[in-house]
mmCIF file of C-alpha atoms in Angstrom:
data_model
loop_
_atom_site.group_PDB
_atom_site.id
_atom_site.type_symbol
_atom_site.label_atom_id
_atom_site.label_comp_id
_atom_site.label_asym_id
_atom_site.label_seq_id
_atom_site.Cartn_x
_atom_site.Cartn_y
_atom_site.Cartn_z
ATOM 1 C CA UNK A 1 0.000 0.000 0.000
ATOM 2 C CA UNK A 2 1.021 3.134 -1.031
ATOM 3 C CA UNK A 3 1.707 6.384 1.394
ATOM 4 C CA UNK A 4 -1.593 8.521 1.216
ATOM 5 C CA UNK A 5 -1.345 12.482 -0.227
ATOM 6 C CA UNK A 6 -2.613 14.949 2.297
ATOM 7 C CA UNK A 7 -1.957 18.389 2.278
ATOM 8 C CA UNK A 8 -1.011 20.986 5.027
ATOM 9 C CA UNK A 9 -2.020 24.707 4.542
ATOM 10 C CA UNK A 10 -0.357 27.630 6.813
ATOM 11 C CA UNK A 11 0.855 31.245 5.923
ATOM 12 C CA UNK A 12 4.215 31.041 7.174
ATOM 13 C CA UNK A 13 6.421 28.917 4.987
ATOM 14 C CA UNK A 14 8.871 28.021 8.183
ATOM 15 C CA UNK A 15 5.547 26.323 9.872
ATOM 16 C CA UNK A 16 4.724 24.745 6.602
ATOM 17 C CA UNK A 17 8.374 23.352 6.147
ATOM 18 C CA UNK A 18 8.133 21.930 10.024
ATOM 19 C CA UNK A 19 5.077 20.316 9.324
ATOM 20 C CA UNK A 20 6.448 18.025 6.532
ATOM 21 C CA UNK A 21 9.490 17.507 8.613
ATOM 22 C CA UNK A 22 6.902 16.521 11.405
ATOM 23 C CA UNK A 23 5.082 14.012 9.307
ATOM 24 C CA UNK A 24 8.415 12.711 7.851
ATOM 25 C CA UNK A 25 7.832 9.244 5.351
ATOM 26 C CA UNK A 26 4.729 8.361 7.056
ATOM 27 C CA UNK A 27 2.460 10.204 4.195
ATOM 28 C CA UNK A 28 3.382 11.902 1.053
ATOM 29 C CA UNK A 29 2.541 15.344 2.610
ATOM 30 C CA UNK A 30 2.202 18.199 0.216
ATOM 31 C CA UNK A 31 3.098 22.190 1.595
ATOM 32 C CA UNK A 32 0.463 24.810 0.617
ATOM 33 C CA UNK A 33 0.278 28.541 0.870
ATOM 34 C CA UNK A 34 -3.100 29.869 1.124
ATOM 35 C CA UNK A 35 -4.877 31.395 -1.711
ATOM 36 C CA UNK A 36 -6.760 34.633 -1.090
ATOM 37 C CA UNK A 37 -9.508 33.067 -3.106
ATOM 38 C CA UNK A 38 -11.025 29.946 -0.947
ATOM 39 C CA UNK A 39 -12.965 28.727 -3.965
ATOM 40 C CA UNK A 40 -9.827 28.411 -6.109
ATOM 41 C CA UNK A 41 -7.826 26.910 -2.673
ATOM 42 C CA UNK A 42 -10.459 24.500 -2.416
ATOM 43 C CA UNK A 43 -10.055 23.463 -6.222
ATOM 44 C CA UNK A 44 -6.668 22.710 -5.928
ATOM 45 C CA UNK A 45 -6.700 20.669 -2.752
ATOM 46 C CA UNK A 46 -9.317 18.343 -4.806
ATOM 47 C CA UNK A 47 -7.171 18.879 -8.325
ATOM 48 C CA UNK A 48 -3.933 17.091 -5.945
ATOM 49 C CA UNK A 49 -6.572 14.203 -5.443
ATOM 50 C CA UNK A 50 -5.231 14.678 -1.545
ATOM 51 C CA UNK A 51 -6.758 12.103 0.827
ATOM 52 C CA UNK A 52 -6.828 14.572 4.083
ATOM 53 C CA UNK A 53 -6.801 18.491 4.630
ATOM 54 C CA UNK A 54 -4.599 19.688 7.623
ATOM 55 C CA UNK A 55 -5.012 23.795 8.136
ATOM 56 C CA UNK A 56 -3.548 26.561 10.657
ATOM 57 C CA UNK A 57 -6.649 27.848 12.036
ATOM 58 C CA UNK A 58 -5.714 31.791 11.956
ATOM 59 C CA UNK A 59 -4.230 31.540 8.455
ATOM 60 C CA UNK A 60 -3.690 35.656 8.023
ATOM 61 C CA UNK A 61 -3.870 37.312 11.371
ATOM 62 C CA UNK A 62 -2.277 40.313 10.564
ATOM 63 C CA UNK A 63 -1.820 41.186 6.864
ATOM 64 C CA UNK A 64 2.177 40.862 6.397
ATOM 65 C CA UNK A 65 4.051 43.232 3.710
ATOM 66 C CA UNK A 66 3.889 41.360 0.063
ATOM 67 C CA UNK A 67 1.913 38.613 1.174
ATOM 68 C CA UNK A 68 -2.332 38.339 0.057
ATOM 69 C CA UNK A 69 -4.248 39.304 2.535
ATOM 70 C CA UNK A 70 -6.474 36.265 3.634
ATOM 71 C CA UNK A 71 -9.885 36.890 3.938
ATOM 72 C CA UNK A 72 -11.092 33.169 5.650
ATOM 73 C CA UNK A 73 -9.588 30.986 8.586
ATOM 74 C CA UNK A 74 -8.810 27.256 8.635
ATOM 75 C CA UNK A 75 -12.319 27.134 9.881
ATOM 76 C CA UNK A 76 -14.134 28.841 6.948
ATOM 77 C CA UNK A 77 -11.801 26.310 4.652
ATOM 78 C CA UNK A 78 -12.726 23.106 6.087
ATOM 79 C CA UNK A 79 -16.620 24.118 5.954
ATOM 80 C CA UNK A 80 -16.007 24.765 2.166
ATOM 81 C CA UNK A 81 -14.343 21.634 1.974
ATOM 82 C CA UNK A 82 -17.003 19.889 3.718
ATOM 83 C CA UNK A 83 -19.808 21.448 1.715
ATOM 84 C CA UNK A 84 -18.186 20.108 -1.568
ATOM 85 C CA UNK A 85 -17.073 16.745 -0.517
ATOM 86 C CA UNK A 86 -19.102 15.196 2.750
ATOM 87 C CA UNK A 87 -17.266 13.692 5.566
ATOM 88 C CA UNK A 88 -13.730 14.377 4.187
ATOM 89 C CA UNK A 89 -11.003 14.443 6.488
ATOM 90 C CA UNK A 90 -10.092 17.327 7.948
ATOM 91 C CA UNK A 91 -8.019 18.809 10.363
ATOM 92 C CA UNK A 92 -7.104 22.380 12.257
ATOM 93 C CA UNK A 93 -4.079 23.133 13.706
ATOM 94 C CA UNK A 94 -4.197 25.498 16.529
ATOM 95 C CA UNK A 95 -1.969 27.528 19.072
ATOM 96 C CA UNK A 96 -5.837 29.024 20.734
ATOM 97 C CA UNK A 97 -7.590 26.230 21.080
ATOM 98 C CA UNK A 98 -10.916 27.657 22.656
ATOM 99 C CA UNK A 99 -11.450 29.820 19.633
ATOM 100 C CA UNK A 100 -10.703 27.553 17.246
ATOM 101 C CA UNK A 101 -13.651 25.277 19.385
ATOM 102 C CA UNK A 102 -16.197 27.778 19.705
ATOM 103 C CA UNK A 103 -16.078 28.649 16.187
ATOM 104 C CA UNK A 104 -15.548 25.151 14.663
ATOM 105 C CA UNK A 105 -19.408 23.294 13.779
ATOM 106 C CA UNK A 106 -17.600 19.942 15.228
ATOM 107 C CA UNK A 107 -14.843 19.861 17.823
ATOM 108 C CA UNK A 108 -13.496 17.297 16.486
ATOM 109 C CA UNK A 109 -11.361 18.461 14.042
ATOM 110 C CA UNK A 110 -9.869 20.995 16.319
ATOM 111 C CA UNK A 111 -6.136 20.294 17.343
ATOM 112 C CA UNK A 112 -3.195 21.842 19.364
ATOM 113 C CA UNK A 113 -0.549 22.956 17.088
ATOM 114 C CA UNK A 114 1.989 22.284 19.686
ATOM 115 C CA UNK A 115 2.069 18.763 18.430
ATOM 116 C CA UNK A 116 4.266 19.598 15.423
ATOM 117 C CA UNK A 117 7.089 20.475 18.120
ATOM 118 C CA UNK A 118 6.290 18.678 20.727
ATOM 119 C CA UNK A 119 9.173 15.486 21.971
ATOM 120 C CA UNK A 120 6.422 12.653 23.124
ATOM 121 C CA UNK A 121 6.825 10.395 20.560
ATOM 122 C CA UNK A 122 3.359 8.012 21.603
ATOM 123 C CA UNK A 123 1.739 11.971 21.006
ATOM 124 C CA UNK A 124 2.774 12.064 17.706
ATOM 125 C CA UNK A 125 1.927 8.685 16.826
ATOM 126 C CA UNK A 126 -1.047 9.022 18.012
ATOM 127 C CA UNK A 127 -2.172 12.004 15.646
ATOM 128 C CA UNK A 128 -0.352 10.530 12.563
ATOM 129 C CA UNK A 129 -2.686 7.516 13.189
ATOM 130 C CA UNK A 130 -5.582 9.269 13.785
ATOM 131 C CA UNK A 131 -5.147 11.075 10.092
ATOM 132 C CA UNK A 132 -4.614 7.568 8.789
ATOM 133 C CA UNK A 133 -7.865 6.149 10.426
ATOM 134 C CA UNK A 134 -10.169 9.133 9.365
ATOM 135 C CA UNK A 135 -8.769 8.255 5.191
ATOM 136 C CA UNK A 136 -8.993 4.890 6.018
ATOM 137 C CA UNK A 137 -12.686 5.473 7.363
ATOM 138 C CA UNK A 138 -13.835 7.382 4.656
ATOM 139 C CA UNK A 139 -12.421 5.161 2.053
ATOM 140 C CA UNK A 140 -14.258 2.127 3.239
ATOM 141 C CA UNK A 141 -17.786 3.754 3.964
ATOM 142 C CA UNK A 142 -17.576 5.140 0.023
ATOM 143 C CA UNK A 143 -15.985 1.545 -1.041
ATOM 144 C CA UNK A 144 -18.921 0.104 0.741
ATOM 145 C CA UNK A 145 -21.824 2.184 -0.550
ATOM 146 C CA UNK A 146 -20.512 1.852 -4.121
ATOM 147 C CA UNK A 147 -20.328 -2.260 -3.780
ATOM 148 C CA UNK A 148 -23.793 -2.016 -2.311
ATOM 149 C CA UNK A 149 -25.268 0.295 -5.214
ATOM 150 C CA UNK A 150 -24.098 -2.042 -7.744
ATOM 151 C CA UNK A 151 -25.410 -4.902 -7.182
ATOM 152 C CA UNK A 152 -28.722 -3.359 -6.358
ATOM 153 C CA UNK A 153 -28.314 -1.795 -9.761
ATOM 154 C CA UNK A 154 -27.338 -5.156 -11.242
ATOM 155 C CA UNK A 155 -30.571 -7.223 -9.437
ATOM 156 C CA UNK A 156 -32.364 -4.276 -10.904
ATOM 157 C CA UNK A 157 -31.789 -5.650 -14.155
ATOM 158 C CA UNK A 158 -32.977 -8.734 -14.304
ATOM 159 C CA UNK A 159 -36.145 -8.145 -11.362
ATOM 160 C CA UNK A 160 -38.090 -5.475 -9.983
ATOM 161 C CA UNK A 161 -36.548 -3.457 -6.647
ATOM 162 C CA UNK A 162 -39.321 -3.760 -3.883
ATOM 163 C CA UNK A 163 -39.626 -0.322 -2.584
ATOM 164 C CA UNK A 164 -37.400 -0.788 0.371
ATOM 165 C CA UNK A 165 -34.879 -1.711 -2.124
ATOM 166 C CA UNK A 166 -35.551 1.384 -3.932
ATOM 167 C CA UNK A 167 -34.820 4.160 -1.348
ATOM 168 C CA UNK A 168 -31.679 2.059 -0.410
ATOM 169 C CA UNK A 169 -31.002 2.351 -3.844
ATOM 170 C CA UNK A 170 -31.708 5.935 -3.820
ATOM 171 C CA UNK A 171 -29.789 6.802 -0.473
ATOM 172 C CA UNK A 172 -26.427 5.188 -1.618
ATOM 173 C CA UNK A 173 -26.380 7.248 -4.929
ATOM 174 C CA UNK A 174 -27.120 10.231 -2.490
ATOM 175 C CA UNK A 175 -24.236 9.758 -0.356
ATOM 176 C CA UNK A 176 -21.535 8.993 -3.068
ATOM 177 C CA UNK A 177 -22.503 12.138 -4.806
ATOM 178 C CA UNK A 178 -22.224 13.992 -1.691
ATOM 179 C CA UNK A 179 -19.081 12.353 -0.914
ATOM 180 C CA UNK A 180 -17.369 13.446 -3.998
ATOM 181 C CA UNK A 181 -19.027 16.502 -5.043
ATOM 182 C CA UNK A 182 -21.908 17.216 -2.601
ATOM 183 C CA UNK A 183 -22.677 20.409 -4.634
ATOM 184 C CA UNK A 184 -23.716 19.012 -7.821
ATOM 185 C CA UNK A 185 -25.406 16.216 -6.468
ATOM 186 C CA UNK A 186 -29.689 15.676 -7.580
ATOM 187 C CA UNK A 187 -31.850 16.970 -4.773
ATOM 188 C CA UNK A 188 -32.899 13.737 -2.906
ATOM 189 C CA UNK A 189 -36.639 14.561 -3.324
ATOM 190 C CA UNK A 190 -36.433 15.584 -6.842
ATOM 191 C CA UNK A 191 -35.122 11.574 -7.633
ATOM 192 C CA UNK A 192 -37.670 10.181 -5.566
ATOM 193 C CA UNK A 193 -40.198 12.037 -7.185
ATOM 194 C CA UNK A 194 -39.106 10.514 -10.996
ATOM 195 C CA UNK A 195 -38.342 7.228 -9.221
ATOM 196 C CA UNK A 196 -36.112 4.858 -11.269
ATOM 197 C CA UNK A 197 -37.809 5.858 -14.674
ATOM 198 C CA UNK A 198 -34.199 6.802 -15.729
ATOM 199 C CA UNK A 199 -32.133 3.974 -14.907
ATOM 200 C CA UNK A 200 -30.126 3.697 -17.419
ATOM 201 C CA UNK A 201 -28.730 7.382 -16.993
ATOM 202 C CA UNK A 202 -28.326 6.589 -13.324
ATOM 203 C CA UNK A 203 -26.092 3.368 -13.901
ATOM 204 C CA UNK A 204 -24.224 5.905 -16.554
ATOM 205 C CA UNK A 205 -23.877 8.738 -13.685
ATOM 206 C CA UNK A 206 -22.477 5.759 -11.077
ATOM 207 C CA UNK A 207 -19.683 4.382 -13.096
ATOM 208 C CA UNK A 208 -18.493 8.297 -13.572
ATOM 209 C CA UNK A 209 -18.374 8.724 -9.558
ATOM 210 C CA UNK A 210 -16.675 5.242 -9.397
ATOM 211 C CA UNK A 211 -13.718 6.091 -12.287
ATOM 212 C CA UNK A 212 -13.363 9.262 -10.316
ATOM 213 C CA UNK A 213 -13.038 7.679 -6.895
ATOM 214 C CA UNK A 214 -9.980 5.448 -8.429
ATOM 215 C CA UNK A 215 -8.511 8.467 -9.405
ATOM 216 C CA UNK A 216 -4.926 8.849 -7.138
ATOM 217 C CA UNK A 217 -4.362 7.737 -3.723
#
Protein backbone atom coordinates (compact mmCIF):
# COMPACT_ATOMS: atom_id res chain seq x y z
CA UNK A 1 0.00 0.00 0.00
CA UNK A 2 1.02 3.13 -1.03
CA UNK A 3 1.71 6.38 1.39
CA UNK A 4 -1.59 8.52 1.22
CA UNK A 5 -1.35 12.48 -0.23
CA UNK A 6 -2.61 14.95 2.30
CA UNK A 7 -1.96 18.39 2.28
CA UNK A 8 -1.01 20.99 5.03
CA UNK A 9 -2.02 24.71 4.54
CA UNK A 10 -0.36 27.63 6.81
CA UNK A 11 0.86 31.24 5.92
CA UNK A 12 4.21 31.04 7.17
CA UNK A 13 6.42 28.92 4.99
CA UNK A 14 8.87 28.02 8.18
CA UNK A 15 5.55 26.32 9.87
CA UNK A 16 4.72 24.74 6.60
CA UNK A 17 8.37 23.35 6.15
CA UNK A 18 8.13 21.93 10.02
CA UNK A 19 5.08 20.32 9.32
CA UNK A 20 6.45 18.02 6.53
CA UNK A 21 9.49 17.51 8.61
CA UNK A 22 6.90 16.52 11.40
CA UNK A 23 5.08 14.01 9.31
CA UNK A 24 8.42 12.71 7.85
CA UNK A 25 7.83 9.24 5.35
CA UNK A 26 4.73 8.36 7.06
CA UNK A 27 2.46 10.20 4.20
CA UNK A 28 3.38 11.90 1.05
CA UNK A 29 2.54 15.34 2.61
CA UNK A 30 2.20 18.20 0.22
CA UNK A 31 3.10 22.19 1.59
CA UNK A 32 0.46 24.81 0.62
CA UNK A 33 0.28 28.54 0.87
CA UNK A 34 -3.10 29.87 1.12
CA UNK A 35 -4.88 31.40 -1.71
CA UNK A 36 -6.76 34.63 -1.09
CA UNK A 37 -9.51 33.07 -3.11
CA UNK A 38 -11.03 29.95 -0.95
CA UNK A 39 -12.96 28.73 -3.96
CA UNK A 40 -9.83 28.41 -6.11
CA UNK A 41 -7.83 26.91 -2.67
CA UNK A 42 -10.46 24.50 -2.42
CA UNK A 43 -10.05 23.46 -6.22
CA UNK A 44 -6.67 22.71 -5.93
CA UNK A 45 -6.70 20.67 -2.75
CA UNK A 46 -9.32 18.34 -4.81
CA UNK A 47 -7.17 18.88 -8.32
CA UNK A 48 -3.93 17.09 -5.95
CA UNK A 49 -6.57 14.20 -5.44
CA UNK A 50 -5.23 14.68 -1.54
CA UNK A 51 -6.76 12.10 0.83
CA UNK A 52 -6.83 14.57 4.08
CA UNK A 53 -6.80 18.49 4.63
CA UNK A 54 -4.60 19.69 7.62
CA UNK A 55 -5.01 23.80 8.14
CA UNK A 56 -3.55 26.56 10.66
CA UNK A 57 -6.65 27.85 12.04
CA UNK A 58 -5.71 31.79 11.96
CA UNK A 59 -4.23 31.54 8.46
CA UNK A 60 -3.69 35.66 8.02
CA UNK A 61 -3.87 37.31 11.37
CA UNK A 62 -2.28 40.31 10.56
CA UNK A 63 -1.82 41.19 6.86
CA UNK A 64 2.18 40.86 6.40
CA UNK A 65 4.05 43.23 3.71
CA UNK A 66 3.89 41.36 0.06
CA UNK A 67 1.91 38.61 1.17
CA UNK A 68 -2.33 38.34 0.06
CA UNK A 69 -4.25 39.30 2.54
CA UNK A 70 -6.47 36.27 3.63
CA UNK A 71 -9.88 36.89 3.94
CA UNK A 72 -11.09 33.17 5.65
CA UNK A 73 -9.59 30.99 8.59
CA UNK A 74 -8.81 27.26 8.63
CA UNK A 75 -12.32 27.13 9.88
CA UNK A 76 -14.13 28.84 6.95
CA UNK A 77 -11.80 26.31 4.65
CA UNK A 78 -12.73 23.11 6.09
CA UNK A 79 -16.62 24.12 5.95
CA UNK A 80 -16.01 24.76 2.17
CA UNK A 81 -14.34 21.63 1.97
CA UNK A 82 -17.00 19.89 3.72
CA UNK A 83 -19.81 21.45 1.71
CA UNK A 84 -18.19 20.11 -1.57
CA UNK A 85 -17.07 16.75 -0.52
CA UNK A 86 -19.10 15.20 2.75
CA UNK A 87 -17.27 13.69 5.57
CA UNK A 88 -13.73 14.38 4.19
CA UNK A 89 -11.00 14.44 6.49
CA UNK A 90 -10.09 17.33 7.95
CA UNK A 91 -8.02 18.81 10.36
CA UNK A 92 -7.10 22.38 12.26
CA UNK A 93 -4.08 23.13 13.71
CA UNK A 94 -4.20 25.50 16.53
CA UNK A 95 -1.97 27.53 19.07
CA UNK A 96 -5.84 29.02 20.73
CA UNK A 97 -7.59 26.23 21.08
CA UNK A 98 -10.92 27.66 22.66
CA UNK A 99 -11.45 29.82 19.63
CA UNK A 100 -10.70 27.55 17.25
CA UNK A 101 -13.65 25.28 19.39
CA UNK A 102 -16.20 27.78 19.71
CA UNK A 103 -16.08 28.65 16.19
CA UNK A 104 -15.55 25.15 14.66
CA UNK A 105 -19.41 23.29 13.78
CA UNK A 106 -17.60 19.94 15.23
CA UNK A 107 -14.84 19.86 17.82
CA UNK A 108 -13.50 17.30 16.49
CA UNK A 109 -11.36 18.46 14.04
CA UNK A 110 -9.87 20.99 16.32
CA UNK A 111 -6.14 20.29 17.34
CA UNK A 112 -3.20 21.84 19.36
CA UNK A 113 -0.55 22.96 17.09
CA UNK A 114 1.99 22.28 19.69
CA UNK A 115 2.07 18.76 18.43
CA UNK A 116 4.27 19.60 15.42
CA UNK A 117 7.09 20.48 18.12
CA UNK A 118 6.29 18.68 20.73
CA UNK A 119 9.17 15.49 21.97
CA UNK A 120 6.42 12.65 23.12
CA UNK A 121 6.82 10.39 20.56
CA UNK A 122 3.36 8.01 21.60
CA UNK A 123 1.74 11.97 21.01
CA UNK A 124 2.77 12.06 17.71
CA UNK A 125 1.93 8.69 16.83
CA UNK A 126 -1.05 9.02 18.01
CA UNK A 127 -2.17 12.00 15.65
CA UNK A 128 -0.35 10.53 12.56
CA UNK A 129 -2.69 7.52 13.19
CA UNK A 130 -5.58 9.27 13.79
CA UNK A 131 -5.15 11.07 10.09
CA UNK A 132 -4.61 7.57 8.79
CA UNK A 133 -7.87 6.15 10.43
CA UNK A 134 -10.17 9.13 9.36
CA UNK A 135 -8.77 8.26 5.19
CA UNK A 136 -8.99 4.89 6.02
CA UNK A 137 -12.69 5.47 7.36
CA UNK A 138 -13.84 7.38 4.66
CA UNK A 139 -12.42 5.16 2.05
CA UNK A 140 -14.26 2.13 3.24
CA UNK A 141 -17.79 3.75 3.96
CA UNK A 142 -17.58 5.14 0.02
CA UNK A 143 -15.99 1.54 -1.04
CA UNK A 144 -18.92 0.10 0.74
CA UNK A 145 -21.82 2.18 -0.55
CA UNK A 146 -20.51 1.85 -4.12
CA UNK A 147 -20.33 -2.26 -3.78
CA UNK A 148 -23.79 -2.02 -2.31
CA UNK A 149 -25.27 0.29 -5.21
CA UNK A 150 -24.10 -2.04 -7.74
CA UNK A 151 -25.41 -4.90 -7.18
CA UNK A 152 -28.72 -3.36 -6.36
CA UNK A 153 -28.31 -1.79 -9.76
CA UNK A 154 -27.34 -5.16 -11.24
CA UNK A 155 -30.57 -7.22 -9.44
CA UNK A 156 -32.36 -4.28 -10.90
CA UNK A 157 -31.79 -5.65 -14.16
CA UNK A 158 -32.98 -8.73 -14.30
CA UNK A 159 -36.14 -8.15 -11.36
CA UNK A 160 -38.09 -5.48 -9.98
CA UNK A 161 -36.55 -3.46 -6.65
CA UNK A 162 -39.32 -3.76 -3.88
CA UNK A 163 -39.63 -0.32 -2.58
CA UNK A 164 -37.40 -0.79 0.37
CA UNK A 165 -34.88 -1.71 -2.12
CA UNK A 166 -35.55 1.38 -3.93
CA UNK A 167 -34.82 4.16 -1.35
CA UNK A 168 -31.68 2.06 -0.41
CA UNK A 169 -31.00 2.35 -3.84
CA UNK A 170 -31.71 5.94 -3.82
CA UNK A 171 -29.79 6.80 -0.47
CA UNK A 172 -26.43 5.19 -1.62
CA UNK A 173 -26.38 7.25 -4.93
CA UNK A 174 -27.12 10.23 -2.49
CA UNK A 175 -24.24 9.76 -0.36
CA UNK A 176 -21.54 8.99 -3.07
CA UNK A 177 -22.50 12.14 -4.81
CA UNK A 178 -22.22 13.99 -1.69
CA UNK A 179 -19.08 12.35 -0.91
CA UNK A 180 -17.37 13.45 -4.00
CA UNK A 181 -19.03 16.50 -5.04
CA UNK A 182 -21.91 17.22 -2.60
CA UNK A 183 -22.68 20.41 -4.63
CA UNK A 184 -23.72 19.01 -7.82
CA UNK A 185 -25.41 16.22 -6.47
CA UNK A 186 -29.69 15.68 -7.58
CA UNK A 187 -31.85 16.97 -4.77
CA UNK A 188 -32.90 13.74 -2.91
CA UNK A 189 -36.64 14.56 -3.32
CA UNK A 190 -36.43 15.58 -6.84
CA UNK A 191 -35.12 11.57 -7.63
CA UNK A 192 -37.67 10.18 -5.57
CA UNK A 193 -40.20 12.04 -7.18
CA UNK A 194 -39.11 10.51 -11.00
CA UNK A 195 -38.34 7.23 -9.22
CA UNK A 196 -36.11 4.86 -11.27
CA UNK A 197 -37.81 5.86 -14.67
CA UNK A 198 -34.20 6.80 -15.73
CA UNK A 199 -32.13 3.97 -14.91
CA UNK A 200 -30.13 3.70 -17.42
CA UNK A 201 -28.73 7.38 -16.99
CA UNK A 202 -28.33 6.59 -13.32
CA UNK A 203 -26.09 3.37 -13.90
CA UNK A 204 -24.22 5.91 -16.55
CA UNK A 205 -23.88 8.74 -13.68
CA UNK A 206 -22.48 5.76 -11.08
CA UNK A 207 -19.68 4.38 -13.10
CA UNK A 208 -18.49 8.30 -13.57
CA UNK A 209 -18.37 8.72 -9.56
CA UNK A 210 -16.68 5.24 -9.40
CA UNK A 211 -13.72 6.09 -12.29
CA UNK A 212 -13.36 9.26 -10.32
CA UNK A 213 -13.04 7.68 -6.89
CA UNK A 214 -9.98 5.45 -8.43
CA UNK A 215 -8.51 8.47 -9.41
CA UNK A 216 -4.93 8.85 -7.14
CA UNK A 217 -4.36 7.74 -3.72
Amino acid sequence: MGKYKIAYIDDEKGELLDFQEFMGSDFDTIALLPKADIHEMVEDLFQLNTRAVIVDHLLSVYKKKGKPNIPYDGVDLVEEILSKKALFPCFILTQKETEAIESSKDVNFVYSKRIITTHDEKEKTIFKEKIRTQIEHYLKRIEDGEKELKKLLNKSKSKKLNAKEEERLLELDHFIEQSTNKKSSLPKRLKESTGLKKLDELIKNTSEIISELKKGK
